[in-house]
Amino acid sequence: MFLKPQRIHLHFGLEKPVKILQLTDVHLSLADDVDGDDMKEHAAARRNTFFKEAGYPERDPVGFLEEAMEYAKDFDCTVITGDILDFMSHANYEAAHKILAGKDYMFCAGNHEFCPKVGTPDSFARKEEKMDEVQSFFRGNMLFESRIVGGVNIIAADNGYYTWTEEQYEQLQKEVAKGYPIVIFSHVPLNCNVLDHNPHHKDLWAPDDVVATTRKVTKYIGEEPMIKGIFAGHWHGNGDFDLPGGKVCHVIGGLFKGIVGEIIID
Ligand SMILES: [Fe+2]
Ligand SMILES: [Fe+2]
């Protein structure tokens, strides 16, 4: 196996352990004739960047995603926390769909899911416009979904553009009311200062009400006792980070490096 599992153990007092596989930051960087020569060149440069950043691994991102989805058969649930795509292209959509179609997984979006070409400024308007197109290549609801597995409520929620929404706040409260211990997965780590305090990320200027909602939801996740596990990606390296309320945000490194999160809850 070429995958490098990062193992995290949580204790909820379950009768039978629940095993969750977290995959994140695959960064598929492919382009074909439909995408055109310019994108083919861009894709090759991006593949090279990730190959170097990963230290010249044995597999490319496509190979790692295939291997990880095979490995997922040993788990009760698989959660993919965004940046499956490095940019929106015909070839990336096709590759992702070919590997993931018919597989069971939960998925929340990252920032790169809505990127037409790396270097293009991020845009809330483009995210809105491209939402249905991107979603059509993946199962579930990449903005918010939940499922109860072995007595654990697993939530995948989008914060890929460094913001939370009022709708997500209401959805979270409904999930808490179900009475099961919760583990929540999102793309951007909750201790990321742009998410916790100031969601001004380069081009992603957000109005005051969005900033206020974002802070409120981050605080809620940090303080609500039923939310017992917090997981993210985006940073491409592994790490455990303390949140202000005393909880820990577990960050799993990029699958383009072969890293997968193995979360065992008992
Ligand atoms: Fe990423
Ligand atoms: Fe990201």
XYZ file of C-alpha atoms and ligand atoms in Angstrom, residues 25 27 83 234 236, ligand 1:
6
model
C -6.927 17.644 -1.032
C -5.864 18.128 -6.310
C -10.105 20.102 -3.112
C -6.764 22.438 3.206
C -1.903 19.723 3.059
Fe -5.778 21.962 -1.063
